[in-house]
XYZ file of C-alpha atoms in Angstrom:
656
model
C 110.450 130.128 109.194
C 109.650 129.933 105.354
C 110.814 126.610 104.009
C 111.637 125.207 100.206
C 108.252 123.779 100.285
C 106.940 127.373 100.203
C 109.079 127.898 97.503
C 108.302 125.049 95.634
C 104.073 125.960 95.873
C 103.011 129.539 96.420
C 104.881 132.316 97.891
C 101.609 134.292 98.085
C 98.198 134.152 96.627
C 99.255 136.838 94.159
C 102.354 134.817 92.960
C 100.405 131.741 92.541
C 97.724 133.139 90.674
C 99.808 135.674 88.474
C 101.858 132.497 87.642
C 99.134 130.281 86.709
C 97.420 133.011 84.345
C 100.810 134.134 82.929
C 101.830 130.510 81.914
C 99.280 130.574 79.111
C 98.369 133.863 78.513
C 100.491 134.244 75.293
C 100.107 130.624 74.051
C 98.129 129.818 71.029
C 94.522 128.037 71.511
C 93.595 124.641 69.966
C 90.267 126.286 68.966
C 90.998 129.990 68.578
C 86.913 130.414 67.853
C 86.099 128.985 71.483
C 86.427 132.017 73.897
C 88.213 131.316 77.144
C 86.264 129.723 79.813
C 86.084 131.606 83.127
C 88.044 130.170 85.805
C 86.199 128.185 88.655
C 87.536 126.672 91.643
C 86.056 123.296 90.358
C 88.216 123.899 87.151
C 91.346 124.932 89.282
C 91.165 121.475 90.674
C 90.558 119.387 87.613
C 92.502 121.521 85.311
C 95.610 122.823 87.207
C 97.482 125.569 85.246
C 100.793 123.813 85.745
C 99.296 120.879 83.459
C 96.889 122.410 81.103
C 96.118 125.227 78.980
C 93.772 127.813 80.353
C 90.533 128.145 78.360
C 90.797 125.141 76.244
C 91.808 122.789 78.685
C 94.522 120.910 76.929
C 96.938 118.986 78.617
C 100.209 119.648 78.419
C 101.419 116.394 76.940
C 98.709 116.337 74.306
C 99.953 119.905 72.743
C 101.435 119.562 69.310
C 105.364 119.996 69.622
C 105.749 123.529 68.489
C 103.204 124.605 71.024
C 104.215 122.348 73.708
C 107.875 123.805 73.710
C 106.426 127.248 73.897
C 104.102 126.586 76.779
C 106.348 124.302 78.711
C 109.343 126.966 77.989
C 107.275 129.867 79.413
C 106.104 128.066 82.278
C 109.572 126.737 83.420
C 110.939 130.441 82.926
C 108.118 131.736 84.918
C 108.256 129.316 87.802
C 111.845 129.775 87.934
C 111.334 133.483 88.043
C 108.744 132.988 90.751
C 111.130 130.928 92.996
C 113.906 133.294 92.623
C 111.751 136.171 93.707
C 110.437 134.297 96.396
C 113.752 133.106 97.715
C 114.889 137.188 97.342
C 112.142 137.861 99.573
C 113.241 135.268 102.162
C 116.906 136.947 101.673
C 115.273 140.348 102.593
C 113.464 139.248 105.883
C 116.509 137.045 107.090
C 119.705 136.419 105.115
C 120.161 132.763 106.375
C 116.666 131.729 105.961
C 116.957 130.541 102.516
C 119.988 128.452 103.538
C 118.113 126.923 106.546
C 115.099 126.043 104.339
C 117.700 124.282 101.965
C 118.934 122.325 104.983
C 115.680 121.509 106.560
C 114.285 120.249 103.553
C 117.038 118.635 101.374
C 120.212 118.174 103.599
C 118.048 116.575 106.356
C 115.967 114.460 103.993
C 119.308 113.011 102.539
C 121.439 113.026 105.227
C 121.076 109.096 105.408
C 122.618 109.043 101.919
C 125.484 111.711 103.314
C 126.487 109.222 106.130
C 126.401 106.275 103.786
C 128.273 107.656 100.900
C 131.032 109.167 103.821
C 131.380 105.426 105.023
C 130.764 103.403 101.574
C 133.829 105.367 99.685
C 135.921 105.405 102.665
C 136.654 101.717 101.949
C 138.089 102.573 98.532
C 140.129 105.144 100.126
C 141.598 103.391 102.435
C 142.821 100.319 100.634
C 146.012 101.972 99.173
C 147.117 103.006 102.649
C 146.678 99.554 104.146
C 148.713 98.058 101.260
C 151.208 100.566 101.975
C 151.244 99.897 105.667
C 150.377 96.191 105.718
C 151.624 94.709 102.481
C 152.021 91.517 104.157
C 148.494 91.237 104.743
C 146.675 93.254 101.862
C 149.329 93.280 99.047
C 151.403 90.020 99.383
C 148.791 88.040 101.051
C 151.584 86.470 103.469
C 149.542 86.461 106.614
C 146.030 87.283 105.206
C 143.776 85.163 103.108
C 143.122 86.717 99.722
C 139.614 85.605 99.917
C 138.940 87.710 103.393
C 140.730 90.713 101.911
C 138.451 90.490 98.798
C 135.561 89.879 101.154
C 135.717 93.390 102.448
C 134.451 94.504 99.166
C 132.388 91.815 98.510
C 130.553 91.471 102.183
C 129.909 95.342 101.966
C 127.871 94.601 98.814
C 126.146 91.741 99.985
C 124.968 93.737 102.934
C 123.917 96.465 100.758
C 121.563 94.163 99.056
C 120.109 92.238 101.788
C 119.318 95.802 103.358
C 117.862 96.621 100.155
C 115.443 94.064 99.682
C 114.428 93.576 103.094
C 114.129 97.325 104.325
C 112.144 97.943 100.999
C 109.463 95.147 102.097
C 109.640 96.511 105.837
C 109.139 100.142 104.272
C 105.871 99.049 102.318
C 104.790 96.602 105.078
C 105.473 98.396 108.733
C 105.818 101.943 107.529
C 108.659 104.453 105.986
C 109.160 105.808 109.520
C 110.001 102.649 110.829
C 112.657 101.576 107.911
C 114.188 104.989 108.220
C 114.776 105.054 111.854
C 115.952 101.678 111.474
C 118.559 102.014 109.022
C 119.984 105.074 111.024
C 120.178 102.961 114.126
C 122.022 100.049 112.083
C 124.428 102.470 110.341
C 125.004 103.610 114.038
C 125.868 100.261 115.349
C 128.085 99.756 111.782
C 130.126 102.476 112.690
C 130.914 102.280 116.134
C 132.243 98.578 115.170
C 134.272 100.179 112.382
C 135.630 102.257 114.841
C 136.648 99.712 117.181
C 137.284 96.844 114.955
C 140.518 94.634 116.465
C 142.237 91.280 115.953
C 144.942 89.526 117.871
C 146.336 88.829 114.310
C 146.083 90.855 111.137
C 144.041 87.991 109.433
C 141.310 88.499 112.662
C 141.140 92.158 112.043
C 140.311 91.694 108.236
C 137.752 89.504 109.468
C 136.166 91.917 111.914
C 136.375 94.606 109.116
C 134.407 92.565 106.698
C 131.807 91.804 109.205
C 131.637 95.253 110.185
C 130.972 96.468 106.952
C 128.263 93.846 106.241
C 126.170 94.962 109.212
C 126.861 98.647 108.206
C 125.775 97.799 104.512
C 122.480 96.638 105.493
C 121.915 99.919 106.718
C 123.046 101.588 103.586
C 121.045 99.200 101.349
C 117.839 100.425 103.384
C 118.623 104.115 103.033
C 118.110 103.606 98.907
C 114.451 102.738 99.210
C 113.341 104.813 102.240
C 115.257 108.185 101.400
C 113.690 107.874 97.725
C 110.116 106.988 98.995
C 110.002 109.419 101.535
C 111.754 112.427 99.830
C 109.098 111.832 96.946
C 106.202 111.231 98.920
C 106.852 114.462 101.044
C 105.377 116.471 98.319
C 103.394 113.483 96.882
C 100.083 115.277 97.700
C 101.112 118.802 97.241
C 99.651 119.465 94.135
C 101.915 121.616 91.848
C 104.741 121.218 94.275
C 104.437 117.491 93.408
C 104.382 118.015 89.784
C 106.563 120.417 89.121
C 109.424 119.560 91.712
C 109.066 116.017 92.818
C 112.054 114.998 90.878
C 114.240 118.087 92.144
C 113.316 117.185 95.983
C 114.532 113.410 95.365
C 117.623 114.667 93.316
C 118.822 117.311 95.816
C 118.351 114.580 98.891
C 120.446 111.924 96.825
C 123.249 114.089 95.836
C 123.941 114.084 99.550
C 125.975 110.976 98.843
C 128.481 112.859 96.847
C 128.994 115.590 99.751
C 129.249 112.432 101.861
C 132.214 111.134 99.445
C 133.468 114.637 99.515
C 133.430 115.109 103.424
C 135.128 111.544 103.888
C 138.073 112.287 101.218
C 138.532 115.774 103.159
C 138.656 114.038 106.557
C 140.869 111.343 105.650
C 143.428 113.740 104.688
C 143.180 116.099 107.329
C 143.405 113.151 109.840
C 146.689 111.649 107.989
C 148.187 115.321 107.976
C 147.448 115.468 111.871
C 148.710 111.883 112.843
C 151.497 111.690 110.072
C 152.419 115.531 109.348
C 152.539 114.335 105.487
C 150.558 112.877 102.878
C 153.790 111.117 101.948
C 155.259 107.575 102.540
C 156.536 105.906 104.522
C 153.496 105.448 106.908
C 153.470 103.937 110.583
C 151.235 101.807 111.705
C 150.115 104.153 114.862
C 149.270 107.029 112.534
C 147.253 104.775 110.477
C 145.505 103.276 112.983
C 144.431 106.856 114.514
C 143.644 107.912 110.719
C 140.993 105.043 109.815
C 139.600 104.888 113.318
C 139.379 109.140 113.652
C 137.495 109.029 109.984
C 134.898 106.458 111.158
C 134.386 107.538 114.867
C 133.703 111.273 113.293
C 130.442 109.943 111.604
C 129.006 108.034 114.858
C 127.262 111.162 116.470
C 125.647 112.674 112.992
C 124.283 109.257 112.517
C 123.107 108.862 115.911
C 121.462 112.211 115.699
C 119.936 111.215 112.315
C 117.979 108.375 114.335
C 116.682 111.245 116.680
C 115.679 113.383 113.971
C 113.833 110.921 112.215
C 112.000 109.241 115.304
C 111.090 112.819 116.730
C 111.121 115.409 114.277
C 110.551 114.204 110.575
C 106.958 114.576 109.128
C 106.076 111.607 107.112
C 103.233 111.752 104.560
C 100.455 109.272 104.837
C 100.830 108.241 101.002
C 101.206 104.553 102.125
C 98.074 104.381 104.577
C 96.057 106.311 101.867
C 96.995 103.890 99.063
C 96.292 100.825 101.487
C 92.808 102.245 102.468
C 92.013 102.667 98.940
C 92.828 99.178 97.931
C 91.288 97.717 100.953
C 94.478 96.416 102.263
C 96.009 95.843 105.669
C 99.865 94.643 106.505
C 101.887 94.105 103.367
C 99.956 94.378 99.909
C 100.920 90.973 98.475
C 98.271 91.219 95.951
C 99.647 94.644 94.432
C 103.213 93.023 94.233
C 101.774 89.930 92.717
C 99.795 91.980 89.918
C 102.495 94.678 89.494
C 104.782 91.722 88.311
C 102.889 91.013 85.350
C 101.215 94.660 84.799
C 104.714 96.142 85.106
C 107.133 93.354 84.687
C 108.721 95.677 81.550
C 108.926 98.548 83.804
C 110.976 96.433 86.383
C 113.206 95.230 83.718
C 113.849 98.793 82.559
C 114.566 100.551 86.236
C 116.597 97.144 87.355
C 118.780 96.357 84.365
C 119.403 99.958 83.986
C 120.494 100.125 87.519
C 122.660 97.057 87.198
C 124.380 98.868 84.108
C 125.175 101.887 85.793
C 126.542 100.450 88.695
C 129.063 98.388 86.510
C 130.343 101.732 85.107
C 129.867 103.697 88.445
C 131.770 101.157 90.589
C 133.905 100.206 87.836
C 135.356 103.720 87.602
C 135.766 103.928 91.454
C 137.812 100.575 91.036
C 139.779 101.868 88.225
C 140.268 105.439 89.533
C 143.554 104.504 91.275
C 144.802 103.209 87.378
C 143.516 106.524 86.248
C 145.385 108.582 88.615
C 148.509 106.836 88.320
C 148.184 107.469 84.409
C 147.811 111.215 84.450
C 151.103 111.342 87.164
C 153.238 109.539 84.758
C 152.632 106.074 85.688
C 152.997 106.029 89.342
C 151.138 108.172 91.987
C 151.618 108.422 95.761
C 148.543 108.164 97.918
C 148.463 111.842 98.761
C 148.069 112.549 95.053
C 145.643 109.831 94.855
C 143.699 111.410 97.382
C 144.046 115.080 95.823
C 142.774 113.871 92.279
C 139.939 111.715 94.011
C 138.769 115.345 95.411
C 138.642 116.741 91.786
C 136.660 113.951 90.605
C 134.160 114.029 93.309
C 133.872 117.901 92.550
C 133.164 117.108 88.836
C 130.634 114.455 89.963
C 128.754 117.338 92.397
C 128.415 119.635 89.364
C 126.841 116.824 87.575
C 124.380 115.874 90.756
C 123.365 119.692 90.692
C 122.778 119.833 86.994
C 120.394 116.713 87.234
C 118.619 118.379 89.825
C 117.997 121.467 87.896
C 116.695 119.477 84.637
C 115.062 116.671 86.176
C 111.618 118.171 86.267
C 111.716 120.112 82.713
C 108.858 118.745 81.100
C 110.935 118.648 77.650
C 113.789 116.761 79.172
C 112.993 115.360 82.356
C 114.268 111.692 83.956
C 113.687 109.524 80.783
C 115.734 111.785 78.480
C 118.552 112.475 80.981
C 119.035 109.013 81.610
C 119.074 107.905 78.116
C 121.545 110.849 77.144
C 123.553 110.129 80.146
C 123.856 106.822 79.116
C 124.770 106.947 75.642
C 127.304 109.728 76.810
C 128.977 107.270 79.102
C 129.077 104.850 76.249
C 131.026 107.276 73.895
C 133.423 108.127 76.828
C 134.051 104.422 77.565
C 134.237 103.008 73.854
C 136.928 105.896 72.720
C 138.756 105.070 75.903
C 139.037 101.358 74.888
C 139.590 102.233 71.437
C 142.511 104.545 71.653
C 143.727 103.357 75.170
C 147.292 103.143 74.372
C 147.494 106.841 72.756
C 145.398 108.036 75.805
C 147.745 107.008 78.190
C 150.940 108.225 76.644
C 152.693 111.442 78.446
C 151.620 114.876 77.189
C 148.478 115.821 75.304
C 147.232 111.960 75.235
C 147.287 111.899 79.227
C 144.816 115.333 78.909
C 142.537 113.729 76.973
C 142.311 110.797 78.936
C 142.330 113.147 81.626
C 138.819 114.911 80.273
C 137.280 111.999 79.102
C 137.309 110.265 82.634
C 135.822 113.468 84.035
C 133.223 113.683 81.329
C 132.160 110.417 82.285
C 131.994 111.487 86.107
C 129.793 114.118 85.230
C 127.312 112.335 82.912
C 127.076 109.560 85.485
C 125.514 111.887 87.743
C 123.876 113.977 85.404
C 122.009 111.013 83.995
C 121.695 107.485 85.249
C 122.898 107.475 88.704
C 120.543 110.183 89.835
C 117.462 109.346 87.530
C 117.748 105.470 88.540
C 117.492 106.246 91.883
C 114.099 108.334 91.064
C 112.748 106.249 88.918
C 112.873 103.130 90.566
C 110.220 104.455 93.147
C 108.393 106.990 90.916
C 106.654 104.363 88.286
C 105.411 102.225 91.075
C 102.043 102.260 93.186
C 102.739 103.610 96.417
C 101.749 100.260 98.313
C 104.781 98.460 96.768
C 106.842 101.580 96.173
C 109.795 100.789 98.531
C 109.887 97.135 97.492
C 110.099 97.940 93.869
C 112.689 100.358 94.549
C 114.614 98.080 96.653
C 114.709 95.150 94.107
C 115.652 97.601 91.482
C 118.429 98.834 93.813
C 119.472 95.381 94.768
C 120.078 94.219 91.052
C 122.208 97.375 90.451
C 124.574 96.291 93.386
C 125.046 92.929 91.547
C 126.399 95.222 88.878
C 128.951 96.601 91.086
C 129.680 93.080 92.464
C 130.350 92.138 88.830
C 132.716 95.078 88.558
C 134.454 94.287 91.672
C 134.978 90.585 90.666
C 135.886 91.033 87.121
C 138.091 94.071 87.122
C 140.246 91.654 89.031
C 140.792 89.594 85.824
C 141.034 91.887 83.081
C 143.510 94.393 81.741
C 142.748 98.133 82.062
C 142.038 98.360 78.188
C 139.227 95.804 78.456
C 137.608 97.296 81.735
C 136.200 99.830 79.188
C 135.198 97.245 76.745
C 133.430 95.459 79.277
C 131.698 98.682 80.596
C 130.682 100.134 77.174
C 128.203 97.649 76.090
C 126.235 97.536 79.302
C 125.662 101.270 78.813
C 124.302 101.091 75.479
C 122.004 98.130 76.596
C 120.695 100.216 79.505
C 120.245 103.191 76.664
C 118.205 100.765 74.441
C 115.822 99.652 77.617
C 115.329 103.162 78.956
C 113.902 103.763 75.473
C 111.852 100.876 75.234
C 110.818 100.133 78.930
C 110.967 103.007 81.023
C 108.168 105.537 80.835
C 108.550 109.227 81.166
C 106.568 110.442 84.152
C 107.918 113.936 84.238
C 105.107 116.429 85.321
C 102.724 113.529 86.034
C 100.640 113.630 89.285
C 101.485 110.678 91.403
C 97.800 110.419 92.450
C 96.816 109.859 88.916
C 99.084 106.744 89.234
C 97.023 105.741 92.133
C 93.621 106.189 90.601
C 95.113 104.171 87.495
C 96.240 101.387 89.939
C 92.969 101.333 91.890
C 91.260 100.367 88.673
C 94.171 98.005 87.706
C 93.598 96.269 91.003
C 89.473 96.228 90.292
C 90.255 94.564 86.833
C 88.930 97.577 85.258
C 91.943 99.214 83.572
C 90.062 100.253 80.430
C 87.726 102.320 82.691
C 90.496 104.451 83.853
C 90.873 107.423 81.063
C 93.331 110.011 82.913
C 96.773 111.134 81.995
C 98.813 108.167 83.623
C 97.810 106.585 80.267
C 98.563 109.437 78.312
C 100.945 108.441 75.579
C 103.471 111.006 76.716
C 103.764 109.074 80.363
C 103.836 105.405 78.766
C 106.898 103.632 77.761
C 107.341 102.673 73.913
C 106.405 98.876 74.981
C 103.320 99.926 76.754
C 102.298 102.057 73.758
C 103.252 99.861 70.986
C 102.772 96.372 72.389
C 100.201 96.897 75.186
C 98.566 99.749 73.546
C 97.500 101.203 76.889
C 97.006 104.649 75.727
C 93.738 103.709 74.023
C 91.873 104.267 77.077
C 93.047 107.820 77.295
C 90.305 110.212 76.912
C 90.534 113.554 78.710
C 86.628 114.314 78.498
C 85.743 111.251 79.765
C 88.328 111.613 82.746
C 86.953 115.120 83.599
C 83.735 113.411 84.077
C 85.123 110.719 86.121
C 86.660 113.664 88.453
C 83.786 115.467 88.650
C 81.840 112.398 90.128
C 84.832 111.403 92.408
C 84.592 115.071 93.958
C 81.247 114.698 94.198
C 80.937 111.330 95.920
C 83.950 112.841 98.343
C 81.494 115.739 99.204
C 78.970 113.328 99.795
C 80.681 111.014 101.739
C 82.609 113.574 103.875
C 79.605 115.364 105.320
C 78.863 116.423 109.075
C 80.990 114.462 111.610
C 83.267 113.000 108.702
C 84.528 116.646 107.881
C 85.114 117.468 111.247
C 87.411 114.328 111.533
C 89.194 114.896 108.469
C 92.909 116.311 108.838
C 91.520 119.851 107.293
C 91.712 123.282 108.857
C 88.461 125.063 109.977
C 88.624 127.139 106.822
C 89.178 124.087 104.497
C 86.602 122.312 106.160
C 83.912 125.330 105.530
C 85.029 125.466 102.012
C 84.254 121.603 101.599
C 81.104 121.952 103.516
C 79.952 125.481 101.616
C 81.715 126.116 98.320
C 82.336 122.873 97.030
C 79.373 121.403 97.887
C 77.556 124.693 95.937
C 79.243 123.411 92.875
C 77.063 120.253 92.821
C 73.784 122.030 93.936
C 73.238 123.576 90.339
C 74.766 124.158 87.133
C 74.470 127.947 87.362
C 76.593 128.077 90.518
C 78.840 125.238 88.924
C 79.952 127.631 86.283
C 79.833 131.049 88.836
C 83.506 132.337 89.201
C 84.470 132.481 92.487
C 85.755 136.116 94.058
C 87.742 137.485 91.371
C 87.736 134.322 89.144
C 89.069 132.125 91.606
C 92.252 134.035 92.843
C 91.195 134.683 96.244
C 90.852 130.821 96.493
C 94.075 130.019 94.989
C 96.230 129.206 97.929
C 93.524 127.259 99.795
C 92.798 125.536 96.455
C 96.431 124.301 96.458
C 96.370 122.878 99.855
C 92.921 121.527 99.644
C 94.202 119.733 96.695
C 96.636 118.140 98.201
C 94.517 117.148 101.522
C 91.881 115.748 99.428
C 94.117 112.871 98.032
């Protein structure tokens, strides 16, 4: 069965070769007097067509603005046309195969975020129902301690923070598979506890509820670094598939969180209709018990099945083990963590604080949703109205998720500008809401404007920092500490959620907007200064650079990881790391590395390498021949290299 990976890479040798040639066929040359160089297999490895112009071999990030716009636009359009054509061929062979490919590549990868989104956001959905049925506990606090009812939210967030840091470290220490299977099992246990929670008193039940959410939260927290790194590294050695679609792969896995929220809201509505016959009050205790227990129980088997899939079915890239082998590290890479703390501290400030600020806005909006819905309903809202409007808001958010996946890999927009533009849009929405709050909450046109602004903020949260922070927190760090760095950034973000949960209890509705807006603009500034734009950058280049950093020879790396296009403003202006960038020297370095690889992978070592028989023969014979004589080095292979196009793409992946 065809997979989306095939869509991302090469549908056929003809598609790939024509796409590579057409991308630059009409682009102007940097040196018009220099005739185009004949394509060779070696040049295809050193100057891949998705990143370099053909003929003069100029990296896309080095092109003048006008030419860069034309080149990237043409490449993007032709890649989209190639993918759509391949989807069309899949549909003709089997109409369900594109859907099957989407599920196997993205839905399964993001299923952990689906189940955590389902449970995590159910807490906010259930609270209004609990307040209506047990006001003496949840509203008036006559029989329940207000500290324990508040702890339902706090302990959930604390559990998430623990999981993000703990499992992030485990993911880099023991491995991605261990962390992912462990997360699924912990969430299964938590789901069972939430379904069966009980107490001899209401206070005891609330305590059991809070502790169950803490356990579940540990699994939820681990999902963040594990899903991000696994989704990203699944294509990390995939050559063009990595460079062109890495962000989309992560974003489509991450948006499963939104589908989880939608599924939970639908299940809650259906469960209450079945047990209570209506969404209107008064609610009885029996139907409420059935409603919340059913919606927790529904997710138990899918979560347990997720553990099965992760242990027995999913394939895991060996990016981590390769990185440790290059760095001569066994166990946890403490050396890289210490060095990254000084070498990349500014990136950590960017990824962590942006996530913090985003969660102040994101979770603040969730907390504020009841007030918003009551406002647009004339000052009051029933539980049914609240849940139905929440469905609409989730739908708007899902549009933002998918728009983010669509644009996140475009070289002229990408992650950094999506994050920056999303943050400034959120700032504008919130500062307007705070400034004219009395007018926006008036019946009539004011409420309609308030509704539009609120939905716009939800859209730009997903078509912006909520999606990009999930990707960048792993993408801008080396593989051996990637999960740890992501976990630390995500845990910092949850402190923002905790701030919103606490602060929003003590300030007015209008001041909630004034509190959130400055965080958004501060995160926007830090994005521009501290966050690098790694759109289109091969992750292996970051590993090549990091290997030199670990050796204390960072200045000897001349590749695109230090191209000004892929460095933050701080790294360019203050640290001046772009000064080491030298494309010609880097090409020589790559050539020497390939020759060393060929010489070290001779004989028995080639036989042991994870390559097909055809690829082993290609490595021994064709690639070796390049280093035999300069004449053969520049001799094009069968039809200008097109006959080896698909093999080269896969070989490029495996040789890393």
